[in-house]
CSV table of C-alpha atoms in Angstrom, one decimal:
chain,number,residue,atom,x,y,z
A,1,MET,CA,0.0,0.0,0.0
A,2,ALA,CA,1.4,3.4,-1.0
A,3,SER,CA,2.0,6.1,1.6
A,4,TYR,CA,2.3,9.8,0.7
A,5,GLU,CA,4.1,12.5,2.6
A,6,GLN,CA,5.0,16.2,2.1
A,7,ASN,CA,8.4,17.6,3.0
A,8,LYS,CA,8.0,20.3,5.6
A,9,SER,CA,10.7,22.6,4.2
A,10,SER,CA,10.4,22.1,0.4
A,11,LYS,CA,6.6,21.4,0.5
A,12,LEU,CA,7.2,18.8,-2.2
A,13,TRP,CA,5.3,15.5,-2.1
A,14,SER,CA,6.7,12.0,-2.3
A,15,VAL,CA,5.3,8.5,-2.4
A,16,ARG,CA,6.8,5.4,-0.9
A,17,PHE,CA,5.7,1.8,-1.6
A,18,ARG,CA,7.0,-1.8,-1.7
A,19,ILE,CA,7.9,-3.7,-4.8
A,20,ILE,CA,9.3,-7.1,-5.7
A,21,ASP,CA,12.0,-7.7,-8.2
A,22,GLU,CA,14.5,-10.5,-8.9
A,23,THR,CA,16.6,-9.5,-5.8
A,24,GLY,CA,13.6,-9.7,-3.4
A,25,GLU,CA,11.3,-7.1,-1.9
A,26,HIS,CA,12.3,-3.6,-1.0
A,27,ASN,CA,11.1,0.0,-0.7
A,28,LYS,CA,10.6,2.2,-3.7
A,29,ARG,CA,10.3,6.0,-3.5
A,30,LEU,CA,9.2,8.6,-6.1
A,31,SER,CA,9.7,12.2,-5.0
A,32,GLY,CA,9.7,15.9,-6.1
A,33,PHE,CA,6.0,16.5,-6.8
A,34,ARG,CA,4.4,19.8,-6.2
A,35,ARG,CA,1.0,18.3,-5.5
A,36,LYS,CA,-0.2,15.1,-3.9
A,37,ALA,CA,-2.3,14.4,-7.0
A,38,ASP,CA,0.9,14.5,-9.1
A,39,ALA,CA,2.5,11.9,-6.7
A,40,GLU,CA,-0.6,9.7,-7.0
A,41,PHE,CA,-0.5,9.9,-10.8
A,42,ALA,CA,3.2,9.0,-10.9
A,43,TYR,CA,2.6,6.0,-8.6
A,44,ARG,CA,-0.2,4.8,-10.9
A,45,GLU,CA,2.0,5.2,-13.9
A,46,PHE,CA,4.8,3.3,-12.3
A,47,MET,CA,2.5,0.5,-11.2
A,48,ASN,CA,0.9,0.3,-14.7
A,49,GLY,CA,4.3,-0.4,-16.2
A,50,TYR,CA,5.6,-2.6,-13.3
A,51,VAL,CA,6.1,-6.2,-14.3
A,52,LYS,CA,6.1,-8.5,-11.3
A,53,PRO,CA,8.7,-11.3,-11.5
A,54,VAL,CA,7.5,-14.9,-11.3
A,55,ARG,CA,10.2,-15.9,-8.8
A,56,ALA,CA,11.8,-13.5,-6.3
A,57,ASN,CA,13.3,-15.4,-3.4
A,58,LYS,CA,17.1,-15.4,-3.3
A,59,LYS,CA,17.3,-18.3,-0.9
A,60,ASP,CA,15.5,-21.0,-2.8
A,61,ASP,CA,14.3,-19.2,-6.0
A,62,GLU,CA,10.7,-19.6,-4.9
A,63,ILE,CA,8.3,-16.8,-4.0
A,64,THR,CA,6.9,-16.7,-0.5
A,65,PHE,CA,3.4,-15.9,0.7
A,66,GLY,CA,4.6,-12.5,2.1
A,67,GLN,CA,5.9,-11.5,-1.3
A,68,ILE,CA,2.7,-12.4,-3.0
A,69,PHE,CA,0.8,-10.4,-0.3
A,70,GLU,CA,3.0,-7.3,-1.0
A,71,ALA,CA,2.2,-7.6,-4.7
A,72,TYR,CA,-1.5,-8.1,-4.0
A,73,GLN,CA,-1.5,-4.9,-1.9
A,74,SER,CA,-0.1,-3.0,-4.9
A,75,TYR,CA,-2.8,-4.5,-7.1
A,76,LEU,CA,-5.5,-3.5,-4.6
A,77,SER,CA,-4.2,0.1,-4.4
A,78,LEU,CA,-5.3,0.6,-8.0
A,79,ASN,CA,-8.4,-1.7,-8.1
A,80,ALA,CA,-10.2,-1.5,-4.7
A,81,LYS,CA,-11.6,1.0,-2.3
A,82,GLU,CA,-9.3,2.1,0.5
A,83,SER,CA,-11.5,0.5,3.1
A,84,THR,CA,-11.2,-2.9,1.3
A,85,GLN,CA,-7.4,-2.5,1.3
A,86,TYR,CA,-7.4,-1.7,4.9
A,87,SER,CA,-9.6,-4.6,5.9
A,88,LEU,CA,-7.6,-7.1,4.0
A,89,THR,CA,-4.3,-5.8,5.3
A,90,GLN,CA,-5.4,-5.9,8.9
A,91,ILE,CA,-6.7,-9.4,8.6
A,92,ILE,CA,-3.7,-10.8,6.8
A,93,GLN,CA,-1.2,-9.1,9.1
A,94,SER,CA,-3.1,-10.3,12.2
A,95,TYR,CA,-4.1,-13.9,11.3
A,96,VAL,CA,-2.0,-15.1,8.4
A,97,LEU,CA,1.5,-13.4,8.2
A,98,PRO,CA,2.6,-14.6,11.7
A,99,LYS,CA,2.5,-18.1,10.4
A,100,PHE,CA,3.0,-17.9,6.7
A,101,LYS,CA,4.9,-14.7,5.8
A,102,ASN,CA,8.2,-16.4,5.0
A,103,THR,CA,6.7,-19.7,3.9
A,104,PRO,CA,7.4,-20.7,0.2
A,105,ILE,CA,4.1,-21.0,-1.6
A,106,SER,CA,4.7,-24.7,-2.4
A,107,LYS,CA,4.8,-25.4,1.3
A,108,ILE,CA,1.3,-24.0,1.9
A,109,ASP,CA,-0.6,-27.2,1.2
A,110,LYS,CA,-3.9,-28.7,2.3
A,111,ALA,CA,-2.4,-30.2,5.5
A,112,SER,CA,-0.9,-26.9,6.6
A,113,LEU,CA,-4.1,-25.0,5.9
A,114,GLU,CA,-6.2,-27.5,7.7
A,115,ALA,CA,-4.0,-27.1,10.8
A,116,TRP,CA,-4.2,-23.3,10.5
A,117,GLN,CA,-8.0,-23.4,10.0
A,118,LYS,CA,-8.5,-25.8,13.0
A,119,GLU,CA,-6.6,-23.4,15.2
A,120,LEU,CA,-8.6,-20.4,13.9
A,121,TRP,CA,-12.0,-22.1,14.5
A,122,SER,CA,-11.0,-23.1,18.0
A,123,ARG,CA,-11.0,-19.5,19.0
A,124,THR,CA,-14.0,-18.4,21.0
A,125,ASP,CA,-13.3,-14.6,20.8
A,126,LEU,CA,-14.1,-14.4,17.0
A,127,LYS,CA,-17.6,-14.8,15.4
A,128,HIS,CA,-18.1,-17.5,12.9
A,129,SER,CA,-18.8,-15.0,10.1
A,130,TYR,CA,-15.5,-13.2,10.9
A,131,LYS,CA,-13.6,-16.5,10.7
A,132,LYS,CA,-15.1,-17.1,7.3
A,133,ASN,CA,-14.0,-13.6,6.3
A,134,ILE,CA,-10.4,-14.3,7.4
A,135,ARG,CA,-10.4,-17.5,5.5
A,136,GLY,CA,-11.8,-15.8,2.4
A,137,ARG,CA,-9.1,-13.0,2.5
A,138,PHE,CA,-6.4,-15.6,2.9
A,139,ASN,CA,-7.8,-17.5,-0.1
A,140,SER,CA,-7.9,-14.3,-2.2
A,141,VAL,CA,-4.2,-13.8,-1.8
A,142,LEU,CA,-3.5,-17.4,-2.9
A,143,LEU,CA,-5.8,-17.0,-5.9
A,144,TYR,CA,-4.0,-13.9,-6.9
A,145,GLY,CA,-0.6,-15.7,-6.7
A,146,ASN,CA,-1.9,-18.5,-8.9
A,147,LYS,CA,-3.1,-16.0,-11.5
A,148,GLU,CA,-0.2,-13.5,-11.5
A,149,PHE,CA,2.7,-15.7,-10.4
A,150,ASP,CA,1.7,-19.1,-11.7
A,151,THR,CA,1.9,-20.6,-8.2
A,152,PRO,CA,0.0,-23.8,-7.4
A,153,PRO,CA,-3.9,-23.5,-7.1
A,154,SER,CA,-5.2,-22.6,-3.7
A,155,PRO,CA,-5.6,-25.7,-1.5
A,156,PHE,CA,-8.7,-24.1,0.0
A,157,LYS,CA,-10.8,-25.3,-3.0
A,158,LYS,CA,-10.4,-28.8,-1.7
A,159,MET,CA,-11.4,-27.8,1.8
A,160,SER,CA,-14.9,-27.2,3.2
A,161,VAL,CA,-15.7,-24.3,5.5
A,162,PRO,CA,-16.3,-25.5,9.1
A,163,LYS,CA,-19.9,-25.3,10.2
A,164,ASN,CA,-21.1,-23.0,12.9
A,165,PHE,CA,-22.1,-25.1,16.0
A,166,ALA,CA,-22.5,-22.0,18.2
A,167,ILE,CA,-25.8,-21.2,19.9
A,168,GLN,CA,-28.5,-20.0,17.5
A,169,LYS,CA,-28.4,-16.3,16.8
A,170,GLU,CA,-30.8,-14.3,19.0
A,171,GLU,CA,-33.9,-13.0,17.4
A,172,MET,CA,-33.8,-9.5,15.9
A,173,GLN,CA,-34.5,-6.8,18.5
A,174,ILE,CA,-36.8,-3.9,17.5
A,175,TRP,CA,-38.6,-1.0,19.1
A,176,THR,CA,-42.2,-0.2,18.6
A,177,THR,CA,-43.2,3.4,18.0
A,178,GLU,CA,-44.2,3.7,21.7
A,179,GLU,CA,-40.8,2.4,22.8
A,180,PHE,CA,-38.9,4.7,20.5
A,181,GLN,CA,-40.9,7.7,21.8
A,182,GLN,CA,-40.2,6.7,25.4
A,183,PHE,CA,-36.5,6.5,24.6
A,184,TYR,CA,-36.5,9.7,22.5
A,185,SER,CA,-38.0,11.7,25.3
A,186,CYS,CA,-35.0,10.9,27.5
A,187,ILE,CA,-32.2,12.1,25.2
A,188,THR,CA,-30.6,15.3,26.4
A,189,ARG,CA,-28.4,16.4,23.5
A,190,ASN,CA,-30.4,17.9,20.6
A,191,ASP,CA,-28.0,16.7,17.9
A,192,CYS,CA,-28.2,13.2,19.2
A,193,LYS,CA,-32.0,13.4,19.4
A,194,VAL,CA,-32.2,14.4,15.7
A,195,TYR,CA,-29.6,11.7,14.8
A,196,PHE,CA,-31.5,8.8,16.4
A,197,ARG,CA,-34.8,10.1,15.0
A,198,THR,CA,-33.2,10.1,11.6
A,199,LEU,CA,-32.1,6.5,11.9
A,200,TYR,CA,-35.6,5.4,13.1
A,201,LEU,CA,-37.5,7.2,10.4
A,202,THR,CA,-35.2,6.5,7.5
A,203,GLY,CA,-33.6,3.1,8.2
A,204,MET,CA,-30.1,4.5,7.4
A,205,ARG,CA,-27.0,2.8,8.7
A,206,LYS,CA,-25.1,4.5,11.4
A,207,GLY,CA,-22.2,5.6,9.2
A,208,GLU,CA,-24.5,6.7,6.4
A,209,ALA,CA,-26.2,9.2,8.7
A,210,LEU,CA,-22.9,10.5,10.2
A,211,ALA,CA,-21.6,11.2,6.7
A,212,LEU,CA,-24.5,13.4,5.8
A,213,THR,CA,-23.6,17.0,4.9
A,214,VAL,CA,-25.8,20.0,4.6
A,215,ASN,CA,-25.6,19.6,0.8
A,216,ASP,CA,-27.2,16.2,1.1
A,217,PHE,CA,-30.3,17.7,2.6
A,218,ASP,CA,-33.1,19.3,0.5
A,219,TYR,CA,-35.7,21.0,2.6
A,220,ALA,CA,-38.0,21.8,-0.3
A,221,SER,CA,-38.3,18.2,-1.4
A,222,LYS,CA,-37.9,16.8,2.1
A,223,THR,CA,-35.2,14.4,1.1
A,224,LEU,CA,-31.8,13.2,2.2
A,225,LYS,CA,-29.2,12.0,-0.3
A,226,VAL,CA,-27.3,8.9,0.8
A,227,ILE,CA,-24.1,8.8,-1.3
A,228,LYS,CA,-21.3,8.1,1.2
A,229,THR,CA,-20.6,6.6,4.6
A,230,LYS,CA,-18.3,7.1,7.6
A,231,THR,CA,-16.0,4.3,8.5
A,232,LYS,CA,-14.0,4.0,11.7
A,233,LYS,CA,-11.1,2.5,9.9
A,234,ARG,CA,-7.9,4.5,10.0
A,235,LEU,CA,-6.4,4.3,6.6
A,236,GLU,CA,-3.4,6.5,7.3
A,237,LYS,CA,-1.0,6.9,10.2
A,238,SER,CA,-1.9,10.5,10.6
A,239,GLY,CA,-5.2,12.4,10.2
A,240,PRO,CA,-8.6,11.7,11.8
A,241,GLY,CA,-9.5,8.2,13.0
A,242,TYR,CA,-12.2,7.9,10.3
A,243,ARG,CA,-12.7,8.1,6.6
A,244,ILE,CA,-15.7,9.2,4.5
A,245,THR,CA,-16.0,6.7,1.6
A,246,SER,CA,-18.6,5.6,-1.0
A,247,PRO,CA,-21.3,3.2,0.3
A,248,LYS,CA,-20.8,-0.5,0.4
A,249,THR,CA,-22.7,-1.2,-2.8
A,250,LEU,CA,-24.0,0.8,-5.7
A,251,SER,CA,-27.6,0.2,-4.6
A,252,SER,CA,-26.8,1.9,-1.3
A,253,ASN,CA,-26.7,5.2,-3.2
A,254,ARG,CA,-30.2,6.5,-2.8
A,255,THR,CA,-32.4,9.4,-2.0
A,256,VAL,CA,-34.7,9.0,1.0
A,257,ARG,CA,-37.8,11.0,1.6
A,258,ILE,CA,-38.5,12.1,5.2
A,259,PRO,CA,-41.5,13.4,7.1
A,260,ASP,CA,-42.0,17.1,7.4
A,261,SER,CA,-41.3,17.1,11.1
A,262,LEU,CA,-37.9,15.5,10.7
A,263,ALA,CA,-37.1,17.9,7.9
A,264,ASP,CA,-37.9,20.8,10.3
A,265,ASP,CA,-35.7,19.3,12.9
A,266,ILE,CA,-32.7,18.9,10.5
A,267,GLN,CA,-33.2,22.4,9.2
A,268,ALA,CA,-33.1,23.8,12.7
A,269,LEU,CA,-30.0,21.8,13.5
A,270,ILE,CA,-28.2,23.0,10.4
A,271,GLN,CA,-28.8,26.6,11.3
A,272,GLU,CA,-27.0,26.1,14.6
A,273,LYS,CA,-23.8,24.9,12.9
A,274,SER,CA,-21.0,26.3,10.8
A,275,GLY,CA,-19.4,23.0,9.6
A,276,PRO,CA,-20.4,20.8,6.7
A,277,TYR,CA,-21.8,17.8,8.7
A,278,ILE,CA,-25.4,17.7,9.7
A,279,PHE,CA,-24.6,15.5,12.8
A,280,GLY,CA,-21.4,17.2,13.9
A,281,ASN,CA,-19.6,20.3,12.6
A,282,GLU,CA,-16.2,20.3,11.0
A,283,ASN,CA,-16.2,16.5,11.8
A,284,PRO,CA,-19.0,14.0,12.3
A,285,LEU,CA,-20.1,13.4,15.8
A,286,PRO,CA,-17.7,11.1,17.7
A,287,GLU,CA,-19.2,7.6,18.0
A,288,SER,CA,-18.3,7.6,21.7
A,289,THR,CA,-20.7,10.6,22.1
A,290,ILE,CA,-23.4,8.8,20.3
A,291,ASP,CA,-23.0,5.5,22.2
A,292,ARG,CA,-23.0,7.3,25.5
A,293,SER,CA,-26.2,9.2,24.7
A,294,PHE,CA,-27.9,6.0,23.4
A,295,ILE,CA,-27.1,4.0,26.5
A,296,ARG,CA,-28.0,6.8,29.0
A,297,ALA,CA,-31.4,7.3,27.3
A,298,ILE,CA,-32.1,3.6,27.3
A,299,GLU,CA,-31.3,3.3,31.0
A,300,LYS,CA,-33.3,6.4,31.9
A,301,SER,CA,-36.4,5.4,29.8
A,302,GLY,CA,-36.4,1.8,30.9
A,303,VAL,CA,-37.0,0.4,27.4
A,304,LYS,CA,-35.4,-2.9,26.4
A,305,ARG,CA,-31.8,-2.6,25.3
A,306,ILE,CA,-31.0,-2.9,21.6
A,307,ARG,CA,-28.1,-1.9,19.3
A,308,ILE,CA,-28.1,1.3,17.4
A,309,HIS,CA,-28.2,-0.7,14.2
A,310,ASP,CA,-31.5,-2.2,15.4
A,311,LEU,CA,-33.1,1.2,14.8
A,312,ARG,CA,-32.7,0.2,11.1
A,313,HIS,CA,-34.5,-3.0,11.7
A,314,SER,CA,-37.2,-1.2,13.7
A,315,HIS,CA,-37.8,1.1,10.7
A,316,ALA,CA,-38.2,-1.9,8.4
A,317,SER,CA,-40.6,-3.5,10.8
A,318,LEU,CA,-42.6,-0.4,11.2
A,319,LEU,CA,-43.1,-0.2,7.4
A,320,LEU,CA,-43.8,-3.9,6.8
A,321,SER,CA,-46.2,-4.2,9.6
A,322,ASN,CA,-48.2,-1.3,8.1
A,323,GLY,CA,-48.5,-2.9,4.7
A,324,VAL,CA,-45.6,-1.2,2.8
A,325,SER,CA,-44.4,-3.4,0.0
A,326,ILE,CA,-41.2,-5.4,0.3
A,327,VAL,CA,-39.9,-3.7,-2.9
A,328,ALA,CA,-40.4,-0.2,-1.4
A,329,VAL,CA,-38.7,-1.2,1.8
A,330,ALA,CA,-35.7,-2.8,0.0
A,331,LYS,CA,-35.3,0.4,-2.0
A,332,ARG,CA,-35.5,2.6,1.0
A,333,LEU,CA,-32.9,0.5,2.9
A,334,GLY,CA,-30.5,0.5,-0.1
A,335,HIS,CA,-30.6,-3.3,-0.5
A,336,SER,CA,-29.3,-4.6,-3.8
A,337,ASN,CA,-32.4,-6.9,-4.2
A,338,ILE,CA,-35.5,-7.9,-2.4
A,339,THR,CA,-34.1,-11.4,-1.6
A,340,GLN,CA,-31.8,-9.7,0.9
A,341,THR,CA,-34.7,-7.9,2.5
A,342,LEU,CA,-36.9,-11.0,2.6
A,343,ASN,CA,-34.1,-13.1,4.2
A,344,THR,CA,-33.7,-10.4,6.9
A,345,TYR,CA,-37.3,-9.5,7.6
A,346,ALA,CA,-39.6,-12.3,6.4
A,347,HIS,CA,-40.3,-13.4,10.0
A,348,ILE,CA,-41.7,-10.0,10.9
A,349,MET,CA,-43.9,-9.5,7.8
A,350,PRO,CA,-47.6,-9.7,8.5
A,351,LYS,CA,-49.3,-13.0,7.9
A,352,ASP,CA,-51.4,-13.2,4.7
A,353,ASP,CA,-53.3,-16.4,5.5
A,354,GLU,CA,-56.6,-14.8,6.1
A,355,LEU,CA,-56.3,-12.7,2.9
A,356,VAL,CA,-55.4,-15.8,0.9
A,357,LEU,CA,-58.4,-17.8,2.2
A,358,THR,CA,-60.8,-14.9,1.5
A,359,ILE,CA,-59.6,-14.7,-2.1
A,360,LEU,CA,-59.8,-18.5,-2.5
A,361,ASP,CA,-63.3,-18.6,-1.0
A,362,LYS,CA,-64.5,-16.2,-3.7
A,363,CYS,CA,-63.2,-18.6,-6.4
A,364,THR,CA,-65.2,-21.6,-5.2
């Protein structure tokens, strides 16, 4: 992954990254750029012309997993979102490199992967879904090596994913309108009040709402434009501990209509601020502030404890229980298709047995 820095005295930009050649892996630096954009362009131009060697290990003339991972990071820097690069890097560095960094690819066989997988699945501090994510990220590096370096096929294709024998997942927690109103009346901070009301009445994800700016709000049409999200992932050593990125999927880009009363609340909140963010100012509201406000209001109101993300589920439940179509709900939530919505909310949809029987009775 490339890192950019500006010289304090000359104000010129440089870019530093890792490459692999016939002598092994080492740092590469390009410098002397007046703008960061120029450094980024030079890096892209270099990588476009960079030919990765098939073998790059001086000891035994065989590439190691660590070297393939470095090459894969360079590939991702040009072909994936920064959040994707960050996620993969963190996972590989934490769960794969400690064991396989200096291992020649030919030594990573089915037996070694089964031993690694057994150890990973024995951990009780990681969710089953996260273990599957780790396994998938590991496999993606091996697949890249096979494609770009002509290394052996990934042994994972001959291995099954361990089943989840954990206790069945708890049922989805939602608030009724009465419960939300009870909770809402106990929030003390005005910006948090409007924030939680926005989540409940729009079904937005937590990060989507935090990334909203004044330009995303249209009071005349009573709409909020969801075109980005806030992530907690720190993608650089310096700077804020978050990043504003594009939403997870293309379908997550959407325009959400809101009730008049919520539009009035947001308009009043904007008038109190000077920064770009609706829920914040120069920066989005700190998540620690949001979490504290959420927990305190729950404790004070006495409603059952749920997660902030469950406000999204509560919104979907509110719409479905009042007869809104599954298609409309899927569009409002930013789901890519209604199958995703059905898989999540089928159990809370109203039963149609009586309606079905009424229709059939008329036909007989």
